[in-house]
PDB file of C-alpha atoms in Angstrom:
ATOM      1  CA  UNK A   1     -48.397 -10.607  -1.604  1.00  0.00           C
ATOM      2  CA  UNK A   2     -51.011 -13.085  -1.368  1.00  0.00           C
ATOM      3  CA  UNK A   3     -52.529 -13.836   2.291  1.00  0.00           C
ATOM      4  CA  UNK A   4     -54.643 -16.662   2.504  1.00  0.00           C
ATOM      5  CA  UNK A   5     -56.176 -18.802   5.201  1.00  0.00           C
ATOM      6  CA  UNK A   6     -57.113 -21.940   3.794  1.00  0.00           C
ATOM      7  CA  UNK A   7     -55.562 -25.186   2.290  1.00  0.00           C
ATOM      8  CA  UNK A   8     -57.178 -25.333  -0.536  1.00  0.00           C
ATOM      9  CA  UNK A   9     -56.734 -21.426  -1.514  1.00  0.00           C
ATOM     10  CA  UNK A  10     -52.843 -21.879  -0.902  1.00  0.00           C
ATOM     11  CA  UNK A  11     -53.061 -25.087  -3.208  1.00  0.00           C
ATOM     12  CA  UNK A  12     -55.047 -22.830  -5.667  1.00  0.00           C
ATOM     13  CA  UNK A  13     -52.111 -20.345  -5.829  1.00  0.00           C
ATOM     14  CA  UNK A  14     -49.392 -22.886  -5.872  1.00  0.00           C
ATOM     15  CA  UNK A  15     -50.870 -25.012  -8.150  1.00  0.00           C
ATOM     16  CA  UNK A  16     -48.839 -25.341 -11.451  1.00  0.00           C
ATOM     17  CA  UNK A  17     -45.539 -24.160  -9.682  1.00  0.00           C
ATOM     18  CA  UNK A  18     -42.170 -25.638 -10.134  1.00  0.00           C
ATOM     19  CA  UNK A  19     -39.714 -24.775  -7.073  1.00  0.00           C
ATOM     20  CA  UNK A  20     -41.477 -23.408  -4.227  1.00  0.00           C
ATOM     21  CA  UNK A  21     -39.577 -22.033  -1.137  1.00  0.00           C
ATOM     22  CA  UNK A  22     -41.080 -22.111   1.902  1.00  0.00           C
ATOM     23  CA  UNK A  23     -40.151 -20.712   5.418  1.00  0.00           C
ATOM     24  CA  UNK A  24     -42.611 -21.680   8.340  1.00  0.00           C
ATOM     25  CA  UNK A  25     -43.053 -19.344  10.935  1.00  0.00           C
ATOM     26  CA  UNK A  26     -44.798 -18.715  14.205  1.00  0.00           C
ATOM     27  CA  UNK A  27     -45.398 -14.779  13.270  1.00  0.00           C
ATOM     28  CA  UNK A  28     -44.011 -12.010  15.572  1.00  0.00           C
ATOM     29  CA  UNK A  29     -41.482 -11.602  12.749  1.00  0.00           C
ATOM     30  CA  UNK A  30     -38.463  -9.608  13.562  1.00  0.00           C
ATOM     31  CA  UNK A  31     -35.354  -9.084  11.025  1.00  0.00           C
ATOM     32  CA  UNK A  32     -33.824 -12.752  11.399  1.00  0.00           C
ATOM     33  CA  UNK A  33     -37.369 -13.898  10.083  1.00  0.00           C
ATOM     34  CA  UNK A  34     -36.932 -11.480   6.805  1.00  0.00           C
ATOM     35  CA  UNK A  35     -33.341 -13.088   6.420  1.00  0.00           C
ATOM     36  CA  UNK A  36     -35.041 -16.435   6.081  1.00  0.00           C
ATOM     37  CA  UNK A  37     -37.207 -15.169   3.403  1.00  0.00           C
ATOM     38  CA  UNK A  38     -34.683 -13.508   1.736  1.00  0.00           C
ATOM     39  CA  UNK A  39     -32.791 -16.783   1.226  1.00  0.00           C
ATOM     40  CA  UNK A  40     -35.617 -18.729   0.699  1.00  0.00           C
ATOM     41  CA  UNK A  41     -36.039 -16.009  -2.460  1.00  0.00           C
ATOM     42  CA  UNK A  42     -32.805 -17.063  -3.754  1.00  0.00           C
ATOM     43  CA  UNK A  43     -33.240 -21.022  -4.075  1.00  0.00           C
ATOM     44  CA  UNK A  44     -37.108 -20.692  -4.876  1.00  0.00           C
ATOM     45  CA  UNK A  45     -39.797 -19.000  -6.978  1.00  0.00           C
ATOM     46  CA  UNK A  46     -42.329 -18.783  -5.527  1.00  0.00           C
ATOM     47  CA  UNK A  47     -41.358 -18.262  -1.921  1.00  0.00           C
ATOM     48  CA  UNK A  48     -44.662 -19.092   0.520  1.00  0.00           C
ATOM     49  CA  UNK A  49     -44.441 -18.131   4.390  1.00  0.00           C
ATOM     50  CA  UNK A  50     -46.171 -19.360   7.103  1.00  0.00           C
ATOM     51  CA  UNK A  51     -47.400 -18.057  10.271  1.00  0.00           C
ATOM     52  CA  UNK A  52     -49.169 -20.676  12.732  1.00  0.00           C
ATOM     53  CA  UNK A  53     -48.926 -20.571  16.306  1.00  0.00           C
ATOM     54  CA  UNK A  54     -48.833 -24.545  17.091  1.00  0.00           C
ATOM     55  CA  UNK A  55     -50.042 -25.790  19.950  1.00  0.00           C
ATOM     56  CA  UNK A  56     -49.066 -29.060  20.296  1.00  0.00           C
ATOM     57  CA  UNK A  57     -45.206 -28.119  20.453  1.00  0.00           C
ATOM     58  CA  UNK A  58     -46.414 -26.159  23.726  1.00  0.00           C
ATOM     59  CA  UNK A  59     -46.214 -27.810  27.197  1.00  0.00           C
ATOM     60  CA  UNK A  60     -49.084 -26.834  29.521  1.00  0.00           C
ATOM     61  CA  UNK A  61     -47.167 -24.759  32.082  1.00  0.00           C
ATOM     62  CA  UNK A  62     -45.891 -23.174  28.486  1.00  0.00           C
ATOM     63  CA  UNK A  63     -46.489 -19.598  27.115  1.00  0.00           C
ATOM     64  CA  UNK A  64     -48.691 -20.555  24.354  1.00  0.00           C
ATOM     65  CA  UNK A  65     -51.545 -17.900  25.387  1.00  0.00           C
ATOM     66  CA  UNK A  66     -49.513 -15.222  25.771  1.00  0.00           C
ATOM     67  CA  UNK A  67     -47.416 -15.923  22.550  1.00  0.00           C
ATOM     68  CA  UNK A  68     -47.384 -12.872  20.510  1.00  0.00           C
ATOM     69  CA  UNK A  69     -49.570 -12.835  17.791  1.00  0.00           C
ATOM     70  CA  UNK A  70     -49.217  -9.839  15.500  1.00  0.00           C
ATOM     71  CA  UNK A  71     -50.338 -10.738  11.940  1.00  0.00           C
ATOM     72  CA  UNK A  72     -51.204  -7.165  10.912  1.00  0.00           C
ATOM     73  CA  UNK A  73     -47.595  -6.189  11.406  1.00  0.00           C
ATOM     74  CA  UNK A  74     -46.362  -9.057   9.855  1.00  0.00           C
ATOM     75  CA  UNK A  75     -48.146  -8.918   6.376  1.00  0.00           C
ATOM     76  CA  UNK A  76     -46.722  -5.230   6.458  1.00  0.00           C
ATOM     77  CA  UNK A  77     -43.682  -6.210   6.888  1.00  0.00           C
ATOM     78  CA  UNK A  78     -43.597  -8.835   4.587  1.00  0.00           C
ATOM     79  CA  UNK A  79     -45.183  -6.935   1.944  1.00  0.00           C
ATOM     80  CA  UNK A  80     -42.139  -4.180   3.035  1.00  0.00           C
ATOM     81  CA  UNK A  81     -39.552  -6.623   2.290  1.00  0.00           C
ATOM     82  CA  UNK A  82     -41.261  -7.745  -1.012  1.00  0.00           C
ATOM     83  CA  UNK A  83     -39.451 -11.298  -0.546  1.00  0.00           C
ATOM     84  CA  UNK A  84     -42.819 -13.683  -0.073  1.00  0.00           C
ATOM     85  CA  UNK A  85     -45.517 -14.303  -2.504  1.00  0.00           C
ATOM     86  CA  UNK A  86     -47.578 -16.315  -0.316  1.00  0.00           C
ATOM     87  CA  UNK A  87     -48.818 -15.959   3.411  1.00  0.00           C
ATOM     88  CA  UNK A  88     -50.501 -18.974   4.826  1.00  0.00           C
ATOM     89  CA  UNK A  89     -51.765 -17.812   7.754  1.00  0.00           C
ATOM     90  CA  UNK A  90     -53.980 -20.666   9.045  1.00  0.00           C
ATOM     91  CA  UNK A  91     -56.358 -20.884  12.467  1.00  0.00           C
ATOM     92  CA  UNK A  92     -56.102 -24.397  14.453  1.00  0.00           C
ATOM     93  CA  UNK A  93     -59.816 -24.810  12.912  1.00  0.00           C
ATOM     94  CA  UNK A  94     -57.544 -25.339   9.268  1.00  0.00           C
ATOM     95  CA  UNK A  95     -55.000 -26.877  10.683  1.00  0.00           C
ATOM     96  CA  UNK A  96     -56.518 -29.395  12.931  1.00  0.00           C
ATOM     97  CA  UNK A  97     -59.902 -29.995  11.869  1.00  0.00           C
ATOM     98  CA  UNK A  98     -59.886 -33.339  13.986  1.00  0.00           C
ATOM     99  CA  UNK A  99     -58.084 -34.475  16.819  1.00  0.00           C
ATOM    100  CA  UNK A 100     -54.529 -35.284  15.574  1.00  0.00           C
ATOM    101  CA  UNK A 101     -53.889 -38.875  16.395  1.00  0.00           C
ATOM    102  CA  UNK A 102     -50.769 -39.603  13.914  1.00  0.00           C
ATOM    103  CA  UNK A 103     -48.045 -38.037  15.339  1.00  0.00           C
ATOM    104  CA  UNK A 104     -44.293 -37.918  14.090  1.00  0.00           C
ATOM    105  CA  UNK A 105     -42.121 -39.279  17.067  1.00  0.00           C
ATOM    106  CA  UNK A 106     -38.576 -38.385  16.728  1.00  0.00           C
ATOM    107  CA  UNK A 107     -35.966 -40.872  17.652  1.00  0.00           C
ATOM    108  CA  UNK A 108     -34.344 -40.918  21.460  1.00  0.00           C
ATOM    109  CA  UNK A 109     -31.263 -40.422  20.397  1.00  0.00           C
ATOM    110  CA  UNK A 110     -31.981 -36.913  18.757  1.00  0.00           C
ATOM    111  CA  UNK A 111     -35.195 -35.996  20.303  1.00  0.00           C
ATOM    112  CA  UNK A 112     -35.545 -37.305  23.395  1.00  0.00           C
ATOM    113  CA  UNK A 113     -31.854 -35.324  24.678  1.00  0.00           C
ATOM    114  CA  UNK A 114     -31.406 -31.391  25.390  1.00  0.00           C
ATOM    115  CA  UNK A 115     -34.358 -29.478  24.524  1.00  0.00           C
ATOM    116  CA  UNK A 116     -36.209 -32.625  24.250  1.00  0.00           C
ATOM    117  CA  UNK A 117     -35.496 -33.111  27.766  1.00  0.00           C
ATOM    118  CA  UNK A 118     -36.384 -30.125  29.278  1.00  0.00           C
ATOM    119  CA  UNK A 119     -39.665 -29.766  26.764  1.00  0.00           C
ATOM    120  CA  UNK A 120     -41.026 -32.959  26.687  1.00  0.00           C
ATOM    121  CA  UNK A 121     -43.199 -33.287  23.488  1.00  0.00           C
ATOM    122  CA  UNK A 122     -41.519 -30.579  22.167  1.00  0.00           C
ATOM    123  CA  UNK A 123     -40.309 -32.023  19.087  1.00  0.00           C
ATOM    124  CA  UNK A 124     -43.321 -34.770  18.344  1.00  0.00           C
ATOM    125  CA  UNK A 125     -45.158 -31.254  18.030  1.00  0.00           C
ATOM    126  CA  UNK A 126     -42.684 -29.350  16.049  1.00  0.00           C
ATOM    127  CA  UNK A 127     -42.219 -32.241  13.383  1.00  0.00           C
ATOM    128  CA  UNK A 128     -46.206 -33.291  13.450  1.00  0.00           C
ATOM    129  CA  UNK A 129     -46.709 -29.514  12.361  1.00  0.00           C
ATOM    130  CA  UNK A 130     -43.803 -29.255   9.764  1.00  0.00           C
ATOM    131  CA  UNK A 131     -44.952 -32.737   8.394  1.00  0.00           C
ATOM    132  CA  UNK A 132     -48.109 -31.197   7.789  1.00  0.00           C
ATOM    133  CA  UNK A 133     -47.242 -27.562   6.547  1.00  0.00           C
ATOM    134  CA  UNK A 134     -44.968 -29.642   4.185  1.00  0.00           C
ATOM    135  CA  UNK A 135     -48.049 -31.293   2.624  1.00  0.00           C
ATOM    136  CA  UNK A 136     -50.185 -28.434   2.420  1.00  0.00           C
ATOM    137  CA  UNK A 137     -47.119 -26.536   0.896  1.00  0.00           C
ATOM    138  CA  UNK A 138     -45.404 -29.366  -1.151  1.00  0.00           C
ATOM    139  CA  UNK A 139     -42.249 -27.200  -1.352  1.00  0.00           C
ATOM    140  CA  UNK A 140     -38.851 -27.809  -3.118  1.00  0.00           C
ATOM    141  CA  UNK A 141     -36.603 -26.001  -0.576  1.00  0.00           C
ATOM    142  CA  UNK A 142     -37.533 -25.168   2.987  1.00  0.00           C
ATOM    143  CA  UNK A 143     -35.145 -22.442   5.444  1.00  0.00           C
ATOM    144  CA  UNK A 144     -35.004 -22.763   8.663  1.00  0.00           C
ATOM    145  CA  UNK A 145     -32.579 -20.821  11.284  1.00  0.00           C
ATOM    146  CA  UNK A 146     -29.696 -22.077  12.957  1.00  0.00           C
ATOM    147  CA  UNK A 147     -30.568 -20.858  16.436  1.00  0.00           C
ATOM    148  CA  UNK A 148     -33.127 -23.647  16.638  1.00  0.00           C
ATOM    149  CA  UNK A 149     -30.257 -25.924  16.243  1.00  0.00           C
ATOM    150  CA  UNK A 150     -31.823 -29.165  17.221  1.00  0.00           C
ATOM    151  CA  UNK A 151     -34.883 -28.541  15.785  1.00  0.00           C
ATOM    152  CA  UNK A 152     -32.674 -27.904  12.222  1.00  0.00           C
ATOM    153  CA  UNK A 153     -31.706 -31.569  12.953  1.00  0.00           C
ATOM    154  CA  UNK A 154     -35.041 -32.926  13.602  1.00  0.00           C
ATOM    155  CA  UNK A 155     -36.663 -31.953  10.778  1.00  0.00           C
ATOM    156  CA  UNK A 156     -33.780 -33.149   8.315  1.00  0.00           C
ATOM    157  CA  UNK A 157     -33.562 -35.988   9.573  1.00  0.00           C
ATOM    158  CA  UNK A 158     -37.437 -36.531   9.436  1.00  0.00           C
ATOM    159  CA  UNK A 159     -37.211 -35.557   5.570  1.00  0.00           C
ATOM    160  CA  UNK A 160     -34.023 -38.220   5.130  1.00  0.00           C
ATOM    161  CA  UNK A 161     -36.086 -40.945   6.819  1.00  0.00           C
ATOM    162  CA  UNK A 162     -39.567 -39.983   5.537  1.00  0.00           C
ATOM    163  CA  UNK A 163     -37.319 -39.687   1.843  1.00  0.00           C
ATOM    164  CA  UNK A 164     -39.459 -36.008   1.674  1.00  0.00           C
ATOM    165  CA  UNK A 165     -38.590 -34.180  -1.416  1.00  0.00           C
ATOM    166  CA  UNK A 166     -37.722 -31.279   0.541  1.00  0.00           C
ATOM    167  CA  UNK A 167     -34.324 -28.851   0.673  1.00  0.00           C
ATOM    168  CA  UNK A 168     -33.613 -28.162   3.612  1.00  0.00           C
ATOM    169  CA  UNK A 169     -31.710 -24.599   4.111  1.00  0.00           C
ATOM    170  CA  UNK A 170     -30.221 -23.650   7.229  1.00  0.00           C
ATOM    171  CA  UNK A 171     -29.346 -19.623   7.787  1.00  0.00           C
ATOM    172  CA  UNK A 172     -26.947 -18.683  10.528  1.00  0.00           C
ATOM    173  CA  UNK A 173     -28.395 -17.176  13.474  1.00  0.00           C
ATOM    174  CA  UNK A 174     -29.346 -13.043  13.196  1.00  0.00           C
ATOM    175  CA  UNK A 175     -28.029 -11.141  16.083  1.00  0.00           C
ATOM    176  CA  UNK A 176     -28.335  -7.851  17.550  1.00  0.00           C
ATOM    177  CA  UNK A 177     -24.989  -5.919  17.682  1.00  0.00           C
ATOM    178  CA  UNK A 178     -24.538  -6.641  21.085  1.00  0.00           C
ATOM    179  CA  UNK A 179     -24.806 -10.182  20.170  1.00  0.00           C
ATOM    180  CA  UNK A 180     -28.289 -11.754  21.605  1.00  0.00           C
ATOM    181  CA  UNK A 181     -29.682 -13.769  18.925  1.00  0.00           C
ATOM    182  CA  UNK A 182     -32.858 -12.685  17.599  1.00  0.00           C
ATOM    183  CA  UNK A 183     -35.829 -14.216  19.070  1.00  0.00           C
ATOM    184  CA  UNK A 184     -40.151 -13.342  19.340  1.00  0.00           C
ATOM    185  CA  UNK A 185     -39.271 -14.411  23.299  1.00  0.00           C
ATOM    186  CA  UNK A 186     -36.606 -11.399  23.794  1.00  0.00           C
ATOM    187  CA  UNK A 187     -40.149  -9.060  23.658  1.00  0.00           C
ATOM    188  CA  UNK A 188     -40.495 -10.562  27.504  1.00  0.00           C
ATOM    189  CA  UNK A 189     -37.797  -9.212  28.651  1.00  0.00           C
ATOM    190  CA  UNK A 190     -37.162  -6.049  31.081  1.00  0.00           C
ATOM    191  CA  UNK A 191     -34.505  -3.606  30.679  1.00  0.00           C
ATOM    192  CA  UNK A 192     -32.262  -4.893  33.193  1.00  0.00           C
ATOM    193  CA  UNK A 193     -32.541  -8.578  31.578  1.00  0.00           C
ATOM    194  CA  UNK A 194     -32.215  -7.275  28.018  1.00  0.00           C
ATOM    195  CA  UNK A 195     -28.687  -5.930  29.595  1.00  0.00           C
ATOM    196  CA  UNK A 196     -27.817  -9.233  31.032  1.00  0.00           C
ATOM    197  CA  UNK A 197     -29.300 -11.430  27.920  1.00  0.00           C
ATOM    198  CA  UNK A 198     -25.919 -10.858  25.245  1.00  0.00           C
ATOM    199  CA  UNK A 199     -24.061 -12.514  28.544  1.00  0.00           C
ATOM    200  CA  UNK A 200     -25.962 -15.712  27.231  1.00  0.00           C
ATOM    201  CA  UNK A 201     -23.925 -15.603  23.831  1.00  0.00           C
ATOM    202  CA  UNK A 202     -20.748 -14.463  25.267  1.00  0.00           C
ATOM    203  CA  UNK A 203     -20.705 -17.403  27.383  1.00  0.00           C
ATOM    204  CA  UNK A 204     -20.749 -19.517  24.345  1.00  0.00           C
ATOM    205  CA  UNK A 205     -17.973 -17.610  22.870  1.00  0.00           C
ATOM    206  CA  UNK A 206     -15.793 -18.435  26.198  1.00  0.00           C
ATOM    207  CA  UNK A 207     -16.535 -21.897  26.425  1.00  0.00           C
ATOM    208  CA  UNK A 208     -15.382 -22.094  22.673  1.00  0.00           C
ATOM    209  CA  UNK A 209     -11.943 -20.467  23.867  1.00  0.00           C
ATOM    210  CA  UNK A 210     -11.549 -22.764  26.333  1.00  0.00           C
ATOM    211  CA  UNK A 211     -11.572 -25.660  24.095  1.00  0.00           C
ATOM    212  CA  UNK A 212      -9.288 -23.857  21.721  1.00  0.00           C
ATOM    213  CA  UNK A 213      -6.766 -23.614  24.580  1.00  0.00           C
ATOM    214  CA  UNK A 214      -6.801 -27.002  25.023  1.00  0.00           C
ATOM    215  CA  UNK A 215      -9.972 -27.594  27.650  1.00  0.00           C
ATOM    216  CA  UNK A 216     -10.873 -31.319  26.992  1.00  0.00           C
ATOM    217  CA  UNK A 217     -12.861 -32.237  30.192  1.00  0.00           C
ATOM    218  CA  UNK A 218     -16.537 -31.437  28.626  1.00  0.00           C
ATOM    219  CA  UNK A 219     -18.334 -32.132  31.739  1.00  0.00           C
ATOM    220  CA  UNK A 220     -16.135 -30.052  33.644  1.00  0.00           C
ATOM    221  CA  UNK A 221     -16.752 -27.493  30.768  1.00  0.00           C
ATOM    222  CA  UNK A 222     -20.229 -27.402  31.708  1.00  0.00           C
ATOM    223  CA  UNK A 223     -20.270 -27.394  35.152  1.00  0.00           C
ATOM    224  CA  UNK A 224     -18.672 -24.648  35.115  1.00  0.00           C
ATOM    225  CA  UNK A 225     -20.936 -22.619  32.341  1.00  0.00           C
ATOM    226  CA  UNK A 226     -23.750 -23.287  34.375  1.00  0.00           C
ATOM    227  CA  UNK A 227     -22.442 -22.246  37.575  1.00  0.00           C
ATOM    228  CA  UNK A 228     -20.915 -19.023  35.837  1.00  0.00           C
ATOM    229  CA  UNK A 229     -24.935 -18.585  34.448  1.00  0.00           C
ATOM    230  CA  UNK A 230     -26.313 -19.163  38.084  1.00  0.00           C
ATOM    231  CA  UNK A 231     -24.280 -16.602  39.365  1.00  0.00           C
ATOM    232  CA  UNK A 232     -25.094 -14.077  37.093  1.00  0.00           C
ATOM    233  CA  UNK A 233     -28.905 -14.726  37.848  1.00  0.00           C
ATOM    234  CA  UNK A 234     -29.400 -17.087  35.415  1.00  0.00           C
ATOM    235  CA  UNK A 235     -31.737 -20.429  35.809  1.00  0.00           C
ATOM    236  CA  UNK A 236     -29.967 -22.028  33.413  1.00  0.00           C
ATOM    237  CA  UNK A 237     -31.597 -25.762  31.762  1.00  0.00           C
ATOM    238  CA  UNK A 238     -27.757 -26.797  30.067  1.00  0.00           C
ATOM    239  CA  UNK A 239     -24.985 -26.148  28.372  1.00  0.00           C
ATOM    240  CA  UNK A 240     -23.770 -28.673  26.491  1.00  0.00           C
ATOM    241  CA  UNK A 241     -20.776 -29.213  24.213  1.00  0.00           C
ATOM    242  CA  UNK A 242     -21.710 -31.613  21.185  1.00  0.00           C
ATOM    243  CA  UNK A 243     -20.677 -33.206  18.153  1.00  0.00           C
ATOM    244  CA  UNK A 244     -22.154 -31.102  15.194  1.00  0.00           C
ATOM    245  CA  UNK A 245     -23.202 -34.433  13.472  1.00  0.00           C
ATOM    246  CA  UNK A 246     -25.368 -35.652  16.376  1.00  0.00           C
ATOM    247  CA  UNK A 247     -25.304 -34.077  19.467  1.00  0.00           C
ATOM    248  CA  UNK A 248     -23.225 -36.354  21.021  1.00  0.00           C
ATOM    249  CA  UNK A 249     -20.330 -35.505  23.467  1.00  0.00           C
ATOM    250  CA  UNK A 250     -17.208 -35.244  21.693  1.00  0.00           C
ATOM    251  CA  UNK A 251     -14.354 -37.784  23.158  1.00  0.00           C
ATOM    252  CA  UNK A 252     -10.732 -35.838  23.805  1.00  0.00           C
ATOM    253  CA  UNK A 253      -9.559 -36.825  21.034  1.00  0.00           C
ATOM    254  CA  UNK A 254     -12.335 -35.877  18.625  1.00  0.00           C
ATOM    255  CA  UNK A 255     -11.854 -32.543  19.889  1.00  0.00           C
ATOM    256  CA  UNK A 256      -8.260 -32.836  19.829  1.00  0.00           C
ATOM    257  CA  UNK A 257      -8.100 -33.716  15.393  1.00  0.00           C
ATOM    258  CA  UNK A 258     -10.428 -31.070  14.749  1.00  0.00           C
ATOM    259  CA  UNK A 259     -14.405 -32.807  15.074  1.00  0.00           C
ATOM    260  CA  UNK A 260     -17.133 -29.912  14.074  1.00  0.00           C
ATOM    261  CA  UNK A 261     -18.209 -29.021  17.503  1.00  0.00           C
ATOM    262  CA  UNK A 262     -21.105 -26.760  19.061  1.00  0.00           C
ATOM    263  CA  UNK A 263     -22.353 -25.999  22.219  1.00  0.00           C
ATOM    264  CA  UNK A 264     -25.742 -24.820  23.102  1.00  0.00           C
ATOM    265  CA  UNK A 265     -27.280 -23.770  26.013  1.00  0.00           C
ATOM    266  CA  UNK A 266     -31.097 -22.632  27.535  1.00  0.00           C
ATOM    267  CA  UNK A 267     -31.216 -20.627  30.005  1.00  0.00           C
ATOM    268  CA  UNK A 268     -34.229 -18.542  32.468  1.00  0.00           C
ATOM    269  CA  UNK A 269     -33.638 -14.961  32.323  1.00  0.00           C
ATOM    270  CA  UNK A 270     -36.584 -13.857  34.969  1.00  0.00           C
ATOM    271  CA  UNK A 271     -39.633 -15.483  33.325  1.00  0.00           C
ATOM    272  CA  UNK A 272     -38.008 -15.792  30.076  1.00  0.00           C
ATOM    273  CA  UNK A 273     -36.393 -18.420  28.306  1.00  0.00           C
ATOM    274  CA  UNK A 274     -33.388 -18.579  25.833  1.00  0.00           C
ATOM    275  CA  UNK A 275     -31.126 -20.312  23.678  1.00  0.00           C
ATOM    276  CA  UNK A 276     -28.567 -20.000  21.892  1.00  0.00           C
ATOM    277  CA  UNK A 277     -26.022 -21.870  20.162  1.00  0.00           C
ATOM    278  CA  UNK A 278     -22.240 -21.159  18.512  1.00  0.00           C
ATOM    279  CA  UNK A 279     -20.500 -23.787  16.118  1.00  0.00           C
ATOM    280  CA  UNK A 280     -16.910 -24.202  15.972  1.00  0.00           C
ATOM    281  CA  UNK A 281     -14.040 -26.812  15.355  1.00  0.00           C
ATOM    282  CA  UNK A 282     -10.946 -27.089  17.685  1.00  0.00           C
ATOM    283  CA  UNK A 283      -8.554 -29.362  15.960  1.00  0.00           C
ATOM    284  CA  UNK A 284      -4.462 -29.830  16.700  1.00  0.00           C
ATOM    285  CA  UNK A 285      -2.604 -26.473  18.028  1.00  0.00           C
ATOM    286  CA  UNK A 286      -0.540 -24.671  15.204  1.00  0.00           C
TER     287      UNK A 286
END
């Protein structure tokens, strides 16, 4: 595996090739990371990962210091996996040589709701950064997980409107087998949280039976997640049920003929924030 730093050595590697996969990354890679390289591997040759910790998609009262920032164990555990040919592994020097004053804005009605509400300038940072990895890349395909669900719909919607020539590959979310999705945040967490944290996912799984028992009042459905969260300790930001198409609530009768639904949720856990998301479809009783 190749590790390189610079724009113009990644161009000098890439240069000539045909379907490049790319996964970008803030590092701290964990094994739901590998499974995004592994799947990049099967749509793409060569597959090029990324690991930039970017700090305009960080609020100030954010943990962008304290991120984790382990390269060292991440090239050995990409070289382990033997999945990536390239690691572009950039400083903000690279990156941002000069103040960044164009700026990718995503729409209200995608990123102004949910985490865009609760992380203002969130998204502007995430697709600014992608935008820009994208051009220093110039890849075919591109993977990115499901558990950043809205994110997933920000950037493919920024490659529809921007008509990018980009793949976009989504990979279900990696859990542990107690269910907590897989995160570089769940690090943060003490022992008596990282008991509590699967809670997080199994209230997903609840408010998913709910609905499939016939629960159609979706603001009553999450009042009453987020009151079940508070009194388990939780501080939580939403839960929301949505459309899967565009994060809108889902009328009674969507839900009721079978409209691809999901609900998400963030949620404090002590100083620690997560999300998590679970898709499913309702539809007519049998």
């Amino acid at each position: 595996m190749k590790v390189v730093h610079t724009i113009e050595e990644l161009r000098d590697q890439l240069r000539g090739q045909l379907r490049v996969a790319f996964v970008p990354t803030m590092g701290n890679l964990h094994a739901a990371h590998l499974s995004l390289m592994k799947l990049a591997r099967q749509h793409g040759d060569p597959v090029v990962a990324s690991i930039f910790v970017n700090r305009l998609q960080f609020a100030p009262n954010e943990d962008f210091d304290r991120y984790p920032r382990t390269l060292a164990d991440d090239v050995a555990k990409l070289e382990a996996a033997r999945d990536v040919y390239v690691l572009f592994a950039p400083d903000e020097r690279e990156m941002y040589p000069e103040p960044q004053n164009f700026r990718i804005q995503p729409s209200k009605a995608l990123g102004k709701i949910l985490e865009g509400e609760f992380r203002p300038g969130f998204f502007m940072g995430v697709s600014t950064v992608v935008l820009k990895l994208f051009s220093c890349v110039q890849p075919q395909v591109a993977v990115f997980g499901k558990k950043d669900y809205q994110q997933l719909m920000v950037v493919r919607a920024m490659c529809r409107q921007f008509q990018l020539p980009v793949e976009i590959l989504a990979h279900e979310t990696v859990r542990d087998t107690d269910g907590l999705a897989l995160s570089s945040r769940n690090r943060y967490l003490t022992a008596a949280e990282r008991a509590e944290a699967p809670n997080l996912y199994g209230l997903l799984q609840r408010v998913r039976d709910q609905v499939r028992s016939g629960s159609l009042d979706v603001a009553d459905l999450e009042a009453q997640a987020m009151h079940t969260l508070r009194g388990r300790g939780w501080d939580p930001d939403y839960v929301a049920l949505r459309r899967q198409r565009d994060l809108l609530a889902p009328s009674a009768d969507e839900i009721r003929t079978g409209e691809p639904l999901v609900v998400l949720t963030a949620a404090r856990l002590g100083a620690t924030r997560l999300i998590d998301n679970l898709e499913f479809q309702a539809g007519p009783p049998a």
